mmCIF file of C-alpha atoms in Angstrom:
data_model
loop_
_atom_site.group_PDB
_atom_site.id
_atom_site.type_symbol
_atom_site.label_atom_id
_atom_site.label_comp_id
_atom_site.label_asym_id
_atom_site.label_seq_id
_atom_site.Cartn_x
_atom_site.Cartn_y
_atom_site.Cartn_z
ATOM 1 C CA UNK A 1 -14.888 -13.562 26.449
ATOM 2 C CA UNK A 2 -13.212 -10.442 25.966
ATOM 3 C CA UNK A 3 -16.238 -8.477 24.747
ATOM 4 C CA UNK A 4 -18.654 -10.072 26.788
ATOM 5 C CA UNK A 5 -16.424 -8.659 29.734
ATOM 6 C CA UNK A 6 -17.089 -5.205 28.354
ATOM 7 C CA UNK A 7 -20.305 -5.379 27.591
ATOM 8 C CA UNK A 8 -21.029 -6.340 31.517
ATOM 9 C CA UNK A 9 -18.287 -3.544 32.737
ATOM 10 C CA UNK A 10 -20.766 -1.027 30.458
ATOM 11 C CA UNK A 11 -23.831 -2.550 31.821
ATOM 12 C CA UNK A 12 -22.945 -1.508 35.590
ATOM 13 C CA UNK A 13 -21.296 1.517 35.086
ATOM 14 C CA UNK A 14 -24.833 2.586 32.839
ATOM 15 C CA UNK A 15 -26.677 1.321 36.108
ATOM 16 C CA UNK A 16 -24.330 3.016 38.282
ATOM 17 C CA UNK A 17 -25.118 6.521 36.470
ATOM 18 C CA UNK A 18 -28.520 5.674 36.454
ATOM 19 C CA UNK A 19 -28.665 5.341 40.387
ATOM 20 C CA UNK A 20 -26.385 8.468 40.755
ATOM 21 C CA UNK A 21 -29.167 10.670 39.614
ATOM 22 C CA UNK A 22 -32.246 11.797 40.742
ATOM 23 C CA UNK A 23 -35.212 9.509 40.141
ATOM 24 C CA UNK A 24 -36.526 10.220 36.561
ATOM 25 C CA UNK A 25 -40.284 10.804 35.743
ATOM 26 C CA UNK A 26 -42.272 8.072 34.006
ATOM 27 C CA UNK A 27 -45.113 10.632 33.548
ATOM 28 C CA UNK A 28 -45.667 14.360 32.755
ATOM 29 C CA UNK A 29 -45.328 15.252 36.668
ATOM 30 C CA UNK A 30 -45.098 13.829 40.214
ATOM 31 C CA UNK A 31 -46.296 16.592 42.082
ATOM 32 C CA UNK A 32 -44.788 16.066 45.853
ATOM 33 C CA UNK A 33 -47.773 14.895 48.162
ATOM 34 C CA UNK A 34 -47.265 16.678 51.118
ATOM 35 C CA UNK A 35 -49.784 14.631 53.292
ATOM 36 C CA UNK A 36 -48.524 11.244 52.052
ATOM 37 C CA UNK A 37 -47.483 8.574 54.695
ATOM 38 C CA UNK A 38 -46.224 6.405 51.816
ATOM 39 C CA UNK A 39 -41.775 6.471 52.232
ATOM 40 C CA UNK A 40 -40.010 6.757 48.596
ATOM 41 C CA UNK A 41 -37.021 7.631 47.455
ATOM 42 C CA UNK A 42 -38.089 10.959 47.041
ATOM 43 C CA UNK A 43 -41.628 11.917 47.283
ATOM 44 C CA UNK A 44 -45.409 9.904 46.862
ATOM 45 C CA UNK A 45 -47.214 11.977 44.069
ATOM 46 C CA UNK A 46 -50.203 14.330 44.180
ATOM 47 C CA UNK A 47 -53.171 12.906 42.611
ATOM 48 C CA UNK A 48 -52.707 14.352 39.011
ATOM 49 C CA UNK A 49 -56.092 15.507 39.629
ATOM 50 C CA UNK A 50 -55.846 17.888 42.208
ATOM 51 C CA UNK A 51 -52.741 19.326 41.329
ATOM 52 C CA UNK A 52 -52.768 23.354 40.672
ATOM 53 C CA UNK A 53 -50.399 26.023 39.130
ATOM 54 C CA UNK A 54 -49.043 27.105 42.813
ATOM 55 C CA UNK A 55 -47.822 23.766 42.780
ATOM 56 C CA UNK A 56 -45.418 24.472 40.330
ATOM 57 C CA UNK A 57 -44.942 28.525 41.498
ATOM 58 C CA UNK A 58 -42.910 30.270 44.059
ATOM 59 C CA UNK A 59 -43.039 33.987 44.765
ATOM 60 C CA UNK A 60 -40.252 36.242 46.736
ATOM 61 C CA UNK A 61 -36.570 35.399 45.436
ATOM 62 C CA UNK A 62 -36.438 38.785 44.398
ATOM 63 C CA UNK A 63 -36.021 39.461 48.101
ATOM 64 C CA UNK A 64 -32.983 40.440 49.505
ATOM 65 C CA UNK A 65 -32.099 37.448 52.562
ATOM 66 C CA UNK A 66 -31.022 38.698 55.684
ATOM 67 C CA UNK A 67 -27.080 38.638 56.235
ATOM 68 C CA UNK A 68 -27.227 39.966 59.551
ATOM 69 C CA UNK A 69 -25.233 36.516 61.092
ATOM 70 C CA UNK A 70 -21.665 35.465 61.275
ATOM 71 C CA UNK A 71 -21.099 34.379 58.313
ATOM 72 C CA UNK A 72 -22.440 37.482 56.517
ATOM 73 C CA UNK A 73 -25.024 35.743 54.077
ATOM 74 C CA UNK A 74 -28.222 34.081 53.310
ATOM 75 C CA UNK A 75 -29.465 31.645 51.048
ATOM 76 C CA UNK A 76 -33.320 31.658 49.751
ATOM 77 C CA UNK A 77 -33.951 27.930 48.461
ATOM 78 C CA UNK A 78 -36.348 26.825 45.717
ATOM 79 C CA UNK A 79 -36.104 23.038 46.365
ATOM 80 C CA UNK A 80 -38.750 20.441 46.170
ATOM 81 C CA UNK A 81 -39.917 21.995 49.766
ATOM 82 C CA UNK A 82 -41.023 24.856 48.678
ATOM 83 C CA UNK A 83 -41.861 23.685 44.718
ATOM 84 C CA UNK A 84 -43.863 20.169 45.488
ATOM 85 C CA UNK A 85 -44.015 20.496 41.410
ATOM 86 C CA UNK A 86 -40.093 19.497 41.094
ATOM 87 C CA UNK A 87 -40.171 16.290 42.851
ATOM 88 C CA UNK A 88 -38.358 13.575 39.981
ATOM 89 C CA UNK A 89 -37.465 16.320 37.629
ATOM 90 C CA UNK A 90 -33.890 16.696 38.957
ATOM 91 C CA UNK A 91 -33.500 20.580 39.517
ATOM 92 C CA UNK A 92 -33.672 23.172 42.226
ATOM 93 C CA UNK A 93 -32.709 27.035 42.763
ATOM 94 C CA UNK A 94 -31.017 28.810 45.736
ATOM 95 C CA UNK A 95 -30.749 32.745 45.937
ATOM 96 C CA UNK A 96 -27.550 33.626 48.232
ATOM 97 C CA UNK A 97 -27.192 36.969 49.485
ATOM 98 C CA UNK A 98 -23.711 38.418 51.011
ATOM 99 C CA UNK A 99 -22.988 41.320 52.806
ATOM 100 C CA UNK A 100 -19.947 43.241 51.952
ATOM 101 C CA UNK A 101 -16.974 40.569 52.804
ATOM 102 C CA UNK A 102 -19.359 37.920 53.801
ATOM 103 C CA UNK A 103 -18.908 34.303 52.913
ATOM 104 C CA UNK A 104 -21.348 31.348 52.328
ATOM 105 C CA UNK A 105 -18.461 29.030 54.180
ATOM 106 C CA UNK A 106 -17.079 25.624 52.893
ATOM 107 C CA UNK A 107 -19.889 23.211 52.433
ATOM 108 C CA UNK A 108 -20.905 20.571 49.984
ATOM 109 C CA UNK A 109 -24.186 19.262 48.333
ATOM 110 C CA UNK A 110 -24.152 15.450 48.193
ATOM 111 C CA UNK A 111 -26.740 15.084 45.762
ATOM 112 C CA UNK A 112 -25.924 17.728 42.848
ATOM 113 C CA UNK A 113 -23.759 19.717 41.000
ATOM 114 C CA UNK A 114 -24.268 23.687 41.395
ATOM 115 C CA UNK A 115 -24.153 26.390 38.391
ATOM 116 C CA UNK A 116 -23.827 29.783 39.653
ATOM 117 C CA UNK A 117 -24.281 33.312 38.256
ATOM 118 C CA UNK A 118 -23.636 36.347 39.978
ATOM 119 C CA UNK A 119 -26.193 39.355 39.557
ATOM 120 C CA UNK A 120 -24.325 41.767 41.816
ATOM 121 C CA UNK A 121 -21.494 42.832 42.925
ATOM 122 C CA UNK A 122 -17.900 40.806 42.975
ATOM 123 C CA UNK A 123 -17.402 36.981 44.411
ATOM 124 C CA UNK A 124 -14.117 34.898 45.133
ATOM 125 C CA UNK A 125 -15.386 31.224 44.852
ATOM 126 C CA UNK A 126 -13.543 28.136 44.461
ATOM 127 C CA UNK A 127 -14.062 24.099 45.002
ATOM 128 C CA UNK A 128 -11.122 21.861 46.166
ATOM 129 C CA UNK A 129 -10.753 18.445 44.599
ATOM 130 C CA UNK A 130 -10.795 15.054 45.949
ATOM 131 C CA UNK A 131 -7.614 13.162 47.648
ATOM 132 C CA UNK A 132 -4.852 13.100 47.826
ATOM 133 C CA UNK A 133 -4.290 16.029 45.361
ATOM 134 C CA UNK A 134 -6.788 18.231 47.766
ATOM 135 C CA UNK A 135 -6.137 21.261 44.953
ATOM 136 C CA UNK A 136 -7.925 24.379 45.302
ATOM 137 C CA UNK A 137 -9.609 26.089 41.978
ATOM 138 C CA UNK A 138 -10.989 29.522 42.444
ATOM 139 C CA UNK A 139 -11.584 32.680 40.589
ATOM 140 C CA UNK A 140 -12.772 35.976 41.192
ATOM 141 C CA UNK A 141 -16.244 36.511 39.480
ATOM 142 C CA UNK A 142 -17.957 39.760 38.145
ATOM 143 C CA UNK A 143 -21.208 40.395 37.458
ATOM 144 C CA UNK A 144 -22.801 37.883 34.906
ATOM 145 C CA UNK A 145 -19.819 35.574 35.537
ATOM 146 C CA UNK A 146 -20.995 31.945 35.751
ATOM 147 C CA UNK A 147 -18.860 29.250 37.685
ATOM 148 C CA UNK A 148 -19.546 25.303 38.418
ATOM 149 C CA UNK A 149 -18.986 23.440 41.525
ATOM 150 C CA UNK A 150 -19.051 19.927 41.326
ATOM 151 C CA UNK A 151 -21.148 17.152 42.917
ATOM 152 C CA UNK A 152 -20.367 16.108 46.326
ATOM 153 C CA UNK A 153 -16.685 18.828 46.306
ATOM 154 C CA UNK A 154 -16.010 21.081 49.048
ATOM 155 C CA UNK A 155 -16.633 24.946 48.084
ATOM 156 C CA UNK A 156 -16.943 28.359 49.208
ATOM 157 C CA UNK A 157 -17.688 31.975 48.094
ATOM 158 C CA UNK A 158 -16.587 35.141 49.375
ATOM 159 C CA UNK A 159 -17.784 38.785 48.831
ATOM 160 C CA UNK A 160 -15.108 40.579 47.566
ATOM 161 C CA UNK A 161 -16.386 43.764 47.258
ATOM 162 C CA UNK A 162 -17.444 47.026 49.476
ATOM 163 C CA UNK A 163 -20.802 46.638 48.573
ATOM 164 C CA UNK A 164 -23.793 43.801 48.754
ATOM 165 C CA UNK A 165 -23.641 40.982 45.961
ATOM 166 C CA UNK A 166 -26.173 38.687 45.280
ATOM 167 C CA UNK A 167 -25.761 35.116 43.272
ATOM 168 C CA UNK A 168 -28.804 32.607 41.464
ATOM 169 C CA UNK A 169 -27.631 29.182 41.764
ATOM 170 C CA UNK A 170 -28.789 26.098 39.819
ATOM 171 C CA UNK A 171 -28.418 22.653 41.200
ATOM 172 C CA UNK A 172 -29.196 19.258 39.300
ATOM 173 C CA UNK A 173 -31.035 17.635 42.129
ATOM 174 C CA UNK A 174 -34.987 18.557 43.488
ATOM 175 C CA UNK A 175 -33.260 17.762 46.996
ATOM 176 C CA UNK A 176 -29.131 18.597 46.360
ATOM 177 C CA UNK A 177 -28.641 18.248 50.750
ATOM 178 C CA UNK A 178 -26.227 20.841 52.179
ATOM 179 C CA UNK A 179 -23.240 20.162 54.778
ATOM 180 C CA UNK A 180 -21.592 22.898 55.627
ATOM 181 C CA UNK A 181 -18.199 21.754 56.948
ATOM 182 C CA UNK A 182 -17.820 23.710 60.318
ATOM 183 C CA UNK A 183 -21.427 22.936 61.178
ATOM 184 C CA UNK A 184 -20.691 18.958 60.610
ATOM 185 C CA UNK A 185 -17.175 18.777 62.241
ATOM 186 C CA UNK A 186 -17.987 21.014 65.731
ATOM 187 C CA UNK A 187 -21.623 21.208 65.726
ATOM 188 C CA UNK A 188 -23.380 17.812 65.412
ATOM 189 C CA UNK A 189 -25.820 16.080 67.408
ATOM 190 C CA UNK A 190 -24.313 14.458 69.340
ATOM 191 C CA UNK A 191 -20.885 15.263 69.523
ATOM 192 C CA UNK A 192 -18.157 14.162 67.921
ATOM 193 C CA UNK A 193 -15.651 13.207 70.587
ATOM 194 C CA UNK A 194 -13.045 15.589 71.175
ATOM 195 C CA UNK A 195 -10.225 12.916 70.519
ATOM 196 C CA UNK A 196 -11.193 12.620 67.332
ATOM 197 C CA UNK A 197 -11.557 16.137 66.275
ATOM 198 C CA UNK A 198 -7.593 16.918 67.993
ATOM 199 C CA UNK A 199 -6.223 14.095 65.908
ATOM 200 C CA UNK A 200 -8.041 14.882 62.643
ATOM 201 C CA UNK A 201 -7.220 18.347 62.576
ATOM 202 C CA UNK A 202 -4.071 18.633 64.610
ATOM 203 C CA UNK A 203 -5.362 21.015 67.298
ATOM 204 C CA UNK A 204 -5.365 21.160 71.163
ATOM 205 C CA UNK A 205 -8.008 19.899 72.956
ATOM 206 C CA UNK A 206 -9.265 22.813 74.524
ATOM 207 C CA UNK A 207 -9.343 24.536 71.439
ATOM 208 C CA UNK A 208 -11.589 21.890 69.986
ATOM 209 C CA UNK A 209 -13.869 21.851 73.015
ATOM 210 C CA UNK A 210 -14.372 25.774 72.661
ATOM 211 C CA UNK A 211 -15.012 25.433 68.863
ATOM 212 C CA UNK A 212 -17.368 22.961 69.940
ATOM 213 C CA UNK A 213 -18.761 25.879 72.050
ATOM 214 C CA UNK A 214 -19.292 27.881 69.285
ATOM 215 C CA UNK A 215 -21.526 25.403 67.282
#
């Protein structure tokens, strides 16, 4: 009885990975269809085909992004959107650009963990874990320093230095989803209501309504 309780208990929690993860490819690629009306869990593929090497290409990441805006960066994304070739094979690629003391602010991807290098200049990132322990990790990076962030876990990154820095980031989904935390909280569509927001984070009203302002 014991065993047979295990062997179930292994059972879901292999299904429960399984269904964690991006959609896996039963073929040699599933080329996003662009023009499909068919609705997936992910994308309808190309016609094998038709499919060509742009499909699989992108050209400009070694363009600098424009930082000029509050936060003081820019990220370049190489997702499924722009690669129609990655669609089931679980990856994508984001260029961030900061501008001396800018910050890509405290956001999360709900559908993949990040690996991220930096090719310039100095960056202050960290992640903080789950509750109730809500503990912050972070490190100062150098150039070539590589750092992990965690699926789904709040995290941040700072330019630390006097000059530009630039970062390459990996992520193990073709679609990882951003939510940037401010954004979310005083920003969405429609509103949260104000009550909410002054309990939740402790604040006066009117200094909730004029952060909703600001979003």
């Amino acid at each position: 009885m014991a065993s047979s309780i295990l062997f179930f208990g292994f059972l879901a929690f292999s299904f429960s990975y399984v269904l964690a993860s991006d959609p896996s490819s039963l073929q040699d690629f599933c080329v996003a269809d662009e023009n499909s009306n068919v609705i997936v869990n992910g994308l309808a593929c190309k016609d094998p085909k038709e499919v060509q090497a742009d499909d699989f290409s992108f050209s400009g990441l070694h363009l600098a992004g424009n930082t000029s805006n509050a936060v003081g960066s820019r990220a370049t994304t190489v997702n499924v959107a722009q690669i129609p070739g990655l669609n089931t094979l679980g990856i994508s690629l984001v260029r961030i650009d900061y501008a001396p003391w800018g910050i890509n602010p405290p956001h999360t991807h709900p559908r993949g963990s990040e690996i991220l290098t930096v090719i310039e200049g100095s960056l202050e990132v960290g992640f903080v874990t789950s509750s109730p322990e809500n503990r912050l990790i972070t490190k100062v990076l150098q150039k070539g320093d590589v750092f992990v962030f965690p699926i789904g876990l709040i995290h941040f990154q700072r330019n630390v230095g006097n000059g530009n820095a630039v970062a390459i980031a990996a992520l193990s989904s073709q679609n990882p989803g951003v939510i940037t935390i401010a954004n979310a909280m005083f920003g969405s569509t429609p509103e949260i209501p104000s009550d909410i927001l002054v309990k939740a984070f402790r604040l006066d009203k009117n200094v909730v309504n004029y952060l909703q302002s600001r979003f």
